[in-house]
Amino acid sequence: MSGTKKRLTESVSALVDGEASDLELHRILKDVDAEQHRECTSLNDHGNRGKWSRYNLISNSIAEAPMRFADISCAVSKAIDAEETYSSSRTGTVLSSFGFNSFDFSAFGRFTIAASVAMVAILGVQQLSTVDPVHSKSLQVVEMGIEAGEQTRGPAIQFPADFQPMVQARTVNAGGKIKTSQRPVTLVKIANPERELVRDQKVRAFLSEILEIHSFNESDNGIQGMLPLARHLETGEETDTE
Amino acid sequence: MSKKQSIMFLFVLGWVCLSMPINLSAQQTAHDLVARMFDRSKQLSYSGLFTYEMAGEQRTVKVSHQVSDGAVYERITHMDGPVKDRLRQSVGNHCNFRDASSLQAQDYYRFDILDESRVAGREVHRVRVSPKDSLRYGYLYAIDQQTGLMLQSMLVNQSGQPLENFKYMDISIGPVADDLSLIASPAEFETPTSSDCASDLQALGSRSFEWSVGWVPPGFVQVSRRVTEDGRKSMAYTDGIAVFSVLIDVPSASPVHPGLSARLGPTQMVVINREHDDSHYRVAVSGQMPQATASRIALSIKPVVANQREPDMESLNQ
C-alpha cells in the first residue's frame, strides 16, 4: 500500500470516528468523487467508498445498530443526469429555434452591462470637464453678509476661489453576481453660493469704478505692460467709426 | 567606511556641488527676466495686436504704446464687436513711494525657465512663476529675448486651471511715426483721476482718522496712495508680481448696499461696509487673487484714530 493510500485509509477511519480534520475530509471527498467517475458500482471493496461502507458496518455492529445498508449515491447521480435541463430564458429558446444555438446569452448580458457602465462613465467625465472655472464674462456677485467678528480670523481653509471639487460616484453591488449601473450621483459637493449677475446699477457703477482704479494701479505698479488694460477693456467708451 | 563607499560619497558630494550653482543661477535668471519686465514695459514704445481670453471668450485688440518725453500714450482699439477706442496717458508712477521692482518676490514665488519658444514671430523665454502659498495665483510668461518685453501671460489658479490668457499675435517694438498720428490731441487721453502727490499727502494728513489695512499676504507692501477728485482714497499693494488695490469710498449716511464679492474674469472684488463716527463707508479690495485672500484683506481694514495713523509716505521713503 502506498503512503498516500495508507493516509487516505486512516483518514476514512478517522472520519467514521468523527475525528477527521477539514483537510482530511477534503482529501477523502476528492478521492471519492474521482472514484465515482471511474465506475459507479454499488460497492468497490478496494476504494475508499467501500472502506467507508465497511467501516460503518463494523461500527454499527459494535453499536448493535441495524446492519442493513444500501449505497444510493449512484442512483441519485443517475437521476440528476437524466433530469431535463430547462432554459431560464424564453428569448433564448426562441432564438435557439432560429439557429442561434451557439450564442452565449450570458456573455451578451455581461457585455450589455459593461457597455452601460462605460457610457455612464463617459457621461460623468463629460459632466466634470464642462465645469467652467470662471463661470462667465459678466460681473458676478454673491451676497456675503460679512460680519467683522466672523472674518477677522481669516479663512479656515485656503482653497482658491475657483476650487469647486465635485466628487461623483456610481452605486455598485459589492457582492454576488448582480451587476448594477446607475447614473452618477453627487455624494459630496462643496457648497457653492448661488451666483447671479449684478443688476443693481449702484453696485455695477461702484464695481466699475473699483476696476478702473485697480486698472490704473496695476498699470503703474505692475510688471505686465498692457495686460491690466486688456482685463478691463469694457470700461472703454464706444466711439463711432467716423 | 569602505573604499567603495568613500568613492560613492565623493561622487555624490561632487554632483551636489556641481548642480547647486547651476540651479541657483537658472532661478536667478528667471527672476531677473521677470523683474526686468517692469522697466521694459514702461520704457519701450511698441504697437501690435494681441488677443485676450477669459471665461471662454476671446477678444482681439490693437494697441499702441508710445513713450514720448517721459509720458506714455496708449491707444487701445477693439477689433471685434462694437467699435471701442480707449486713449490713456500717464506720466509715470510719481505718486508711488516704493519701487516695486526692488521687492524680493523670490521669497513668495518660485521662478523657473521652462524653455525657449516663439510668440508673435519673436524668440521668447517661457518662464513659470509659481506661488509658494495658497494666497496668490501663478503665472506663465513668454518674455521677448531681445527686449525683455512680456509677449504672453497666462494666469493660473491653484488647481492649475488658466483664468486668462494674454498673447501678442503681432508686435513692432520701437517708436513708430504712424502711431503718433493716432493721437488726436492730448485732451482726449484719460489720466488717473487723482490729485497731485502733494495734495494727496495733505488730504490724507488733514483727516481726523486714517484707514489701516491690518493684514496683507506676506510680501505685499504698499506702493502708492491716491485721493480721487471726489474724495475716494485708494492704495496699491504689490509683492513684485501681483497688485491689489484698496478703495475707501466717500462716507454716506447709511449703507448703500450689503457687503458683496464679485468677480470679472480673474479679478476678484470684495466690498464691505464699515461704520465710523456715524458714517458708513464702502471699503473695497480688488486684485487677481483668490476670493479668500481678498476677503481677509478687506475685513482687516479698519479706521484708526489720528495718533495711531500709519507712517506717511515720506517716512516710508526713508
XYZ file of C-alpha atoms in Angstrom:
560
model
C 0.000 0.000 0.000
C 1.397 3.340 -0.964
C 1.800 6.084 1.586
C -0.991 8.140 0.043
C -3.493 5.294 0.148
C -2.490 4.474 3.705
C -3.083 8.060 4.777
C -6.452 8.085 2.995
C -7.467 4.872 4.750
C -6.541 6.356 8.097
C -8.480 9.478 7.191
C -11.613 7.439 6.344
C -11.248 5.673 9.677
C -10.923 8.983 11.455
C -13.969 10.325 9.601
C -16.081 7.378 10.744
C -14.975 8.130 14.316
C -15.774 11.807 13.790
C -12.168 12.885 14.257
C -11.156 13.828 10.742
C -9.809 17.266 10.088
C -11.083 19.560 7.336
C -8.047 18.767 5.232
C -8.609 15.038 5.563
C -12.301 15.410 4.736
C -11.458 17.432 1.656
C -8.946 14.812 0.543
C -11.444 11.972 1.024
C -14.234 13.718 -0.863
C -11.885 14.466 -3.727
C -10.848 10.835 -3.941
C -14.422 9.567 -3.695
C -15.517 11.929 -6.435
C -12.791 10.676 -8.778
C -13.660 7.109 -7.891
C -17.331 7.663 -8.657
C -16.500 8.956 -12.097
C -14.484 5.838 -12.875
C -17.262 3.418 -12.072
C -20.497 3.708 -10.275
C -20.924 0.289 -8.788
C -22.749 -0.500 -5.652
C -19.622 -1.127 -3.683
C -15.981 -1.210 -4.615
C -14.105 -3.075 -1.971
C -10.797 -1.541 -2.951
C -11.954 2.045 -2.993
C -12.493 4.496 -0.192
C -16.240 4.353 -0.728
C -16.016 0.648 0.006
C -13.907 1.289 3.042
C -16.352 3.887 4.243
C -19.197 1.373 3.904
C -17.300 -1.429 5.660
C -16.132 0.768 8.493
C -19.688 1.953 9.079
C -20.936 -1.655 9.052
C -18.315 -2.589 11.633
C -19.138 0.441 13.690
C -22.856 -0.312 13.567
C -22.307 -3.959 14.523
C -20.303 -2.932 17.561
C -23.025 -0.473 18.484
C -25.654 -3.200 17.864
C -27.399 -0.995 15.335
C -29.400 -2.461 12.382
C -26.937 -3.678 9.759
C -28.956 -3.086 6.638
C -27.032 -0.800 4.286
C -27.542 0.353 0.723
C -25.448 2.814 -1.259
C -27.869 5.043 -3.199
C -25.340 7.663 -4.307
C -25.019 6.257 -7.812
C -28.759 6.121 -8.250
C -29.090 9.758 -7.174
C -26.364 10.819 -9.593
C -28.005 8.996 -12.480
C -31.371 10.535 -11.651
C -29.866 14.028 -11.721
C -28.153 13.358 -15.032
C -31.424 12.116 -16.528
C -33.290 15.260 -15.448
C -34.246 17.569 -18.369
C -32.490 20.935 -18.381
C -34.891 23.875 -18.646
C -33.755 27.175 -20.164
C -34.220 30.222 -17.977
C -34.683 32.497 -20.943
C -37.680 32.286 -23.211
C -35.913 34.615 -25.611
C -33.028 32.195 -25.706
C -35.415 29.377 -26.638
C -36.962 31.434 -29.410
C -33.590 32.454 -30.789
C -32.366 28.891 -30.475
C -35.167 27.845 -32.760
C -33.761 30.246 -35.361
C -30.405 28.555 -35.264
C -28.625 30.713 -32.676
C -27.764 27.693 -30.606
C -24.143 28.636 -30.160
C -24.881 32.189 -28.983
C -23.786 32.833 -25.416
C -26.519 34.979 -23.911
C -24.842 35.296 -20.558
C -21.843 36.844 -22.303
C -24.206 39.162 -24.165
C -25.707 40.258 -20.858
C -22.303 40.942 -19.400
C -21.376 42.924 -22.493
C -24.568 44.999 -22.222
C -23.907 45.820 -18.593
C -20.267 46.696 -19.313
C -21.319 48.974 -22.166
C -23.820 50.798 -19.992
C -21.195 51.239 -17.274
C -18.756 52.662 -19.830
C -21.409 55.034 -21.148
C -22.211 56.284 -17.673
C -18.503 56.787 -17.024
C -18.102 58.792 -20.241
C -21.118 60.946 -19.390
C -19.691 61.507 -15.938
C -16.338 62.642 -17.319
C -18.033 64.981 -19.776
C -20.030 66.459 -16.956
C -16.867 67.079 -14.965
C -14.923 68.543 -17.846
C -17.581 71.093 -18.707
C -17.217 72.854 -15.362
C -16.155 76.393 -16.235
C -13.842 77.736 -13.550
C -14.509 81.308 -14.438
C -18.266 80.926 -14.968
C -18.970 83.977 -17.048
C -17.525 87.069 -18.525
C -20.141 89.200 -16.870
C -19.834 90.659 -13.474
C -20.969 88.127 -10.980
C -21.874 88.822 -7.439
C -22.762 86.875 -4.394
C -24.001 88.393 -1.195
C -21.650 87.595 1.612
C -23.250 89.035 4.710
C -19.825 89.730 6.090
C -19.604 90.474 9.774
C -16.432 91.810 11.286
C -16.106 89.340 14.104
C -16.761 86.420 11.836
C -13.973 87.075 9.423
C -11.055 88.602 11.256
C -9.759 85.128 11.960
C -9.196 84.700 8.246
C -10.243 81.849 6.052
C -10.351 78.476 7.718
C -9.249 76.776 4.544
C -7.111 78.182 1.838
C -8.768 76.843 -1.275
C -8.584 79.220 -4.187
C -11.850 80.888 -5.009
C -12.390 78.768 -8.093
C -11.779 75.462 -6.441
C -15.028 73.534 -6.658
C -14.368 69.871 -6.123
C -17.146 67.597 -7.302
C -16.938 64.034 -6.094
C -19.025 61.734 -8.211
C -19.593 58.054 -7.798
C -21.614 55.188 -9.194
C -23.559 52.854 -6.980
C -22.249 49.325 -7.382
C -23.099 45.941 -5.956
C -20.255 44.745 -3.828
C -21.114 41.043 -3.836
C -22.780 38.297 -5.793
C -23.329 38.144 -9.494
C -25.747 41.036 -9.677
C -24.226 43.865 -11.645
C -25.903 47.231 -11.466
C -25.053 50.546 -13.011
C -26.773 53.840 -12.409
C -26.276 57.426 -13.395
C -23.545 59.166 -11.386
C -24.860 60.783 -8.282
C -23.116 63.562 -6.401
C -22.130 62.354 -2.983
C -20.114 65.353 -1.822
C -20.387 68.843 -3.125
C -18.704 71.886 -1.674
C -21.381 74.472 -1.124
C -21.295 76.922 -3.969
C -23.234 80.062 -3.231
C -25.781 80.898 -5.832
C -24.371 83.392 -8.236
C -26.282 85.974 -10.115
C -25.452 88.772 -12.450
C -25.096 92.176 -10.963
C -28.248 94.045 -11.839
C -28.225 96.849 -9.298
C -26.995 99.927 -11.127
C -25.386 101.375 -7.998
C -23.425 98.179 -7.461
C -22.434 97.983 -11.114
C -21.269 101.572 -11.099
C -19.216 101.070 -7.958
C -17.646 97.863 -9.226
C -16.787 99.592 -12.461
C -15.042 102.351 -10.529
C -13.151 99.785 -8.490
C -11.948 98.114 -11.684
C -10.982 101.424 -13.181
C -8.878 102.446 -10.193
C -7.347 98.999 -9.955
C -6.509 99.085 -13.641
C -4.549 102.309 -13.184
C -2.830 100.970 -10.088
C -1.831 97.831 -11.926
C -0.516 99.758 -14.901
C 1.591 101.991 -12.715
C 2.857 99.373 -10.293
C 2.624 96.085 -12.132
C 5.057 94.351 -14.408
C 2.620 93.222 -17.045
C 2.530 96.091 -19.511
C -0.763 96.367 -21.358
C -2.372 93.393 -19.631
C -4.181 95.458 -16.944
C -5.886 97.496 -19.637
C -6.751 94.357 -21.570
C -8.501 92.984 -18.498
C -10.781 95.951 -18.150
C -11.426 96.951 -21.709
C -15.149 97.047 -21.095
C -14.748 100.323 -19.283
C -13.701 101.986 -22.539
C -16.234 104.155 -24.258
C -17.779 103.202 -27.519
C -16.991 105.531 -30.369
C -18.263 105.957 -33.856
C -16.258 104.622 -36.722
C -16.118 108.073 -38.298
C 33.749 53.429 5.673
C 34.986 51.176 2.923
C 36.873 52.397 -0.086
C 33.877 51.803 -2.321
C 31.592 53.776 -0.014
C 34.100 56.621 0.132
C 34.212 56.854 -3.649
C 30.413 56.835 -3.826
C 30.198 59.558 -1.158
C 32.682 61.752 -3.006
C 30.808 61.210 -6.248
C 27.505 62.271 -4.697
C 29.113 65.254 -2.976
C 30.678 66.372 -6.233
C 27.404 66.042 -8.081
C 25.604 68.138 -5.458
C 28.305 70.808 -5.537
C 28.191 70.984 -9.310
C 24.421 71.031 -9.633
C 23.653 73.647 -6.969
C 25.234 76.663 -8.653
C 23.527 75.743 -11.915
C 20.094 75.613 -10.295
C 20.630 78.835 -8.372
C 21.880 80.539 -11.482
C 18.882 79.402 -13.510
C 16.476 80.582 -10.811
C 18.175 83.931 -10.584
C 17.991 84.353 -14.324
C 14.278 83.561 -14.397
C 13.626 86.127 -11.678
C 15.761 88.697 -13.467
C 13.778 88.206 -16.639
C 10.514 88.789 -14.805
C 11.827 91.741 -12.795
C 13.094 93.369 -15.988
C 9.588 93.269 -17.442
C 8.617 96.109 -15.085
C 11.091 98.563 -16.593
C 10.784 97.395 -20.179
C 7.006 97.740 -20.201
C 7.368 101.412 -19.279
C 10.418 102.355 -21.302
C 9.698 100.783 -24.664
C 7.492 102.068 -27.417
C 5.640 99.409 -29.319
C 2.484 98.688 -31.223
C 0.782 95.471 -32.117
C -2.155 93.160 -31.976
C -2.969 90.933 -29.019
C -5.659 88.511 -28.001
C -7.126 88.350 -24.541
C -9.061 85.299 -23.468
C -11.034 84.803 -20.299
C -14.131 82.883 -19.330
C -14.189 81.142 -22.681
C -14.340 84.389 -24.667
C -11.563 85.785 -26.782
C -11.153 89.324 -27.974
C -8.629 90.806 -30.346
C -7.240 94.235 -29.584
C -4.958 96.612 -31.425
C -2.650 98.557 -29.179
C -0.184 101.395 -29.451
C 2.104 102.226 -26.548
C 4.294 105.213 -27.242
C 6.732 106.825 -24.852
C 7.472 110.460 -25.556
C 9.222 112.968 -23.278
C 8.663 110.810 -20.223
C 4.944 110.491 -20.851
C 3.225 107.330 -22.008
C 0.435 107.479 -24.560
C -1.652 104.390 -25.062
C -4.354 103.684 -27.550
C -6.442 100.545 -27.465
C -8.884 99.603 -30.199
C -11.249 96.642 -30.166
C -11.035 94.658 -33.353
C -14.177 92.586 -32.694
C -17.747 93.588 -31.989
C -18.728 97.181 -31.293
C -16.059 99.722 -32.078
C -14.380 100.775 -28.879
C -11.429 103.040 -28.528
C -9.577 103.949 -25.425
C -6.893 106.546 -25.025
C -4.792 106.775 -21.926
C -1.945 108.927 -20.816
C 0.270 108.502 -17.797
C 3.310 110.373 -16.661
C 4.889 107.664 -14.593
C 4.228 106.479 -11.109
C 5.134 109.787 -9.486
C 2.826 109.162 -6.540
C 4.489 105.889 -5.741
C 6.908 105.765 -2.870
C 8.457 102.374 -3.341
C 9.973 100.739 -6.375
C 8.022 97.550 -6.958
C 10.879 96.021 -8.929
C 13.076 96.024 -5.817
C 10.814 93.607 -3.951
C 12.051 90.143 -3.126
C 9.439 88.174 -4.972
C 11.619 85.045 -4.811
C 10.564 84.612 -1.203
C 6.957 84.115 -2.251
C 7.219 82.711 -5.767
C 9.330 80.119 -7.462
C 10.791 81.202 -10.807
C 11.632 78.640 -13.478
C 12.671 78.993 -17.089
C 10.713 76.314 -18.882
C 12.113 76.530 -22.393
C 12.537 78.752 -25.409
C 9.788 79.284 -27.908
C 8.338 81.795 -30.353
C 5.485 84.226 -29.832
C 4.384 86.790 -32.420
C 7.313 85.749 -34.558
C 9.869 86.569 -31.866
C 12.132 84.359 -29.796
C 10.978 84.161 -26.188
C 11.888 82.597 -22.877
C 8.964 80.836 -21.280
C 9.035 81.441 -17.537
C 6.840 79.888 -14.888
C 6.124 81.845 -11.701
C 4.600 79.558 -9.075
C 3.329 80.853 -5.726
C 4.757 79.229 -2.618
C 1.480 79.591 -0.738
C -2.223 79.445 -1.497
C -2.775 83.169 -1.058
C -1.922 84.143 -4.633
C -2.070 82.910 -8.206
C 0.665 81.714 -10.532
C 1.748 82.948 -13.951
C 3.256 81.670 -17.156
C 5.146 84.343 -19.064
C 6.690 84.438 -22.510
C 9.366 87.132 -22.424
C 10.977 88.538 -25.542
C 14.631 87.501 -25.578
C 15.762 90.640 -27.355
C 13.914 93.382 -25.470
C 12.657 91.766 -22.261
C 9.064 92.729 -23.046
C 6.333 90.340 -21.985
C 4.604 88.892 -25.040
C 2.355 86.371 -23.332
C 0.903 85.981 -19.863
C -1.274 83.190 -18.580
C -2.757 83.439 -15.101
C -3.392 80.086 -13.455
C -5.151 79.284 -10.220
C -4.059 76.833 -7.541
C -5.587 73.939 -9.438
C -3.527 74.781 -12.490
C -6.549 75.999 -14.430
C -5.901 79.028 -16.641
C -8.060 82.001 -15.743
C -6.900 84.261 -18.533
C -4.549 84.245 -21.494
C -2.985 87.391 -22.909
C -0.879 86.960 -26.017
C 0.547 89.174 -28.731
C -0.138 87.949 -32.233
C 1.956 90.633 -33.862
C 4.154 93.333 -32.391
C 6.512 96.019 -33.612
C 8.899 97.257 -30.992
C 10.226 100.778 -31.230
C 8.626 104.171 -31.861
C 6.536 104.279 -34.972
C 5.823 107.640 -36.577
C 2.495 106.479 -37.936
C 1.253 105.627 -34.496
C 1.721 109.186 -33.338
C -0.831 110.198 -35.907
C -3.349 108.113 -33.990
C -3.090 110.589 -31.175
C -5.566 113.319 -31.976
C -4.959 115.650 -29.094
C -3.661 115.237 -25.553
C -7.006 116.355 -24.158
C -8.613 113.170 -25.410
C -6.491 110.983 -23.178
C -7.670 109.640 -19.875
C -5.466 110.298 -16.898
C -5.757 108.808 -13.443
C -8.446 110.731 -11.627
C -6.247 111.748 -8.762
C -4.831 114.935 -7.457
C -1.095 115.535 -7.387
C 1.040 113.821 -4.801
C 1.491 116.849 -2.585
C -2.224 117.368 -2.230
C -2.644 113.635 -1.667
C -0.374 113.896 1.332
C -2.121 116.990 2.565
C -5.547 115.443 2.180
C -4.536 112.248 3.891
C -2.849 114.110 6.739
C -5.660 116.558 7.311
C -8.229 113.918 8.108
C -9.045 113.176 11.705
C -8.549 109.488 11.050
C -6.893 107.198 8.600
C -7.623 103.697 7.414
C -5.452 100.808 8.381
C -5.045 97.574 6.471
C -4.498 95.073 9.255
C -3.476 92.114 7.153
C -1.961 91.584 3.733
C -0.419 88.370 2.380
C 3.275 88.088 3.279
C 5.463 90.034 0.878
C 2.902 92.651 -0.133
C 3.866 96.238 0.549
C 2.048 99.471 -0.092
C 3.427 101.238 -3.136
C 1.014 104.090 -3.749
C -1.769 106.174 -2.276
C -4.114 108.404 -4.120
C -7.111 110.550 -3.368
C -9.511 110.886 -6.243
C -11.137 114.181 -7.099
C -14.376 113.126 -5.460
C -12.628 112.201 -2.226
C -12.180 108.445 -2.599
C -8.927 107.104 -1.323
C -7.079 104.295 -2.995
C -3.987 102.357 -2.075
C -1.993 99.887 -4.131
C -0.009 96.949 -2.800
C 2.306 94.596 -4.624
C 4.561 91.674 -3.881
C 6.590 92.322 -7.013
C 4.324 90.210 -9.206
C 0.674 90.712 -8.308
C -1.018 94.004 -7.479
C -4.120 94.605 -5.445
C -5.954 97.830 -4.731
C -7.836 99.107 -1.728
C -10.542 101.694 -2.228
C -12.200 103.656 0.574
C -15.419 105.199 -0.662
C -16.788 108.540 0.439
C -18.943 108.395 3.576
C -22.697 108.016 3.415
C -25.490 108.234 5.968
C -26.485 104.593 5.521
C -25.048 101.540 3.770
C -25.583 101.798 0.032
C -25.820 98.026 -0.383
C -24.790 94.939 1.571
C -21.269 93.610 1.504
C -20.568 91.598 -1.610
C -17.991 89.656 -3.514
C -17.820 89.912 -7.277
C -15.523 88.684 -9.975
C -14.706 89.736 -13.502
C -12.580 87.065 -15.114
C -9.555 86.649 -12.867
C -10.162 89.910 -10.981
C -11.720 89.419 -7.575
C -13.530 92.253 -5.843
C -14.760 92.278 -2.261
C -16.781 95.148 -0.838
C -17.627 95.504 2.839
C -19.329 98.212 4.868
C -17.569 99.952 7.718
C -19.113 102.364 10.159
C -17.201 105.168 11.809
C -18.414 108.342 13.522
C -21.993 107.705 12.431
C -20.937 107.477 8.813
C -20.881 104.424 6.579
C -18.026 103.648 4.230
C -17.743 101.138 1.442
C -14.339 99.507 1.590
C -13.266 97.546 -1.478
C -10.376 95.248 -2.311
C -9.647 94.333 -5.898
C -6.964 92.170 -7.465
C -6.045 88.952 -9.204
C -6.133 86.751 -6.148
C -8.277 84.031 -4.576
C -11.503 85.197 -3.018
C -10.402 84.033 0.436
C -7.349 86.275 0.271
C -9.317 89.314 -0.905
C -11.954 88.779 1.784
C -9.379 88.502 4.522
C -7.673 91.716 3.427
C -10.977 93.584 3.206
C -12.103 92.512 6.636
C -8.836 93.617 8.196
C -9.339 97.228 7.036
C -10.416 99.438 9.879
C -10.474 103.135 10.679
C -7.863 104.271 13.146
C -7.608 107.487 15.097
C -5.006 110.107 14.249
C -2.433 109.155 16.880
C -2.478 105.555 15.610
C -2.070 106.522 11.980
C 0.198 104.596 9.695
C 3.513 106.206 8.785
C 3.114 108.613 5.918
C 4.767 108.297 2.552
C 7.769 110.439 3.395
C 8.708 108.236 6.308
C 8.222 105.147 4.156
C 10.586 106.578 1.587
C 13.368 106.773 4.111
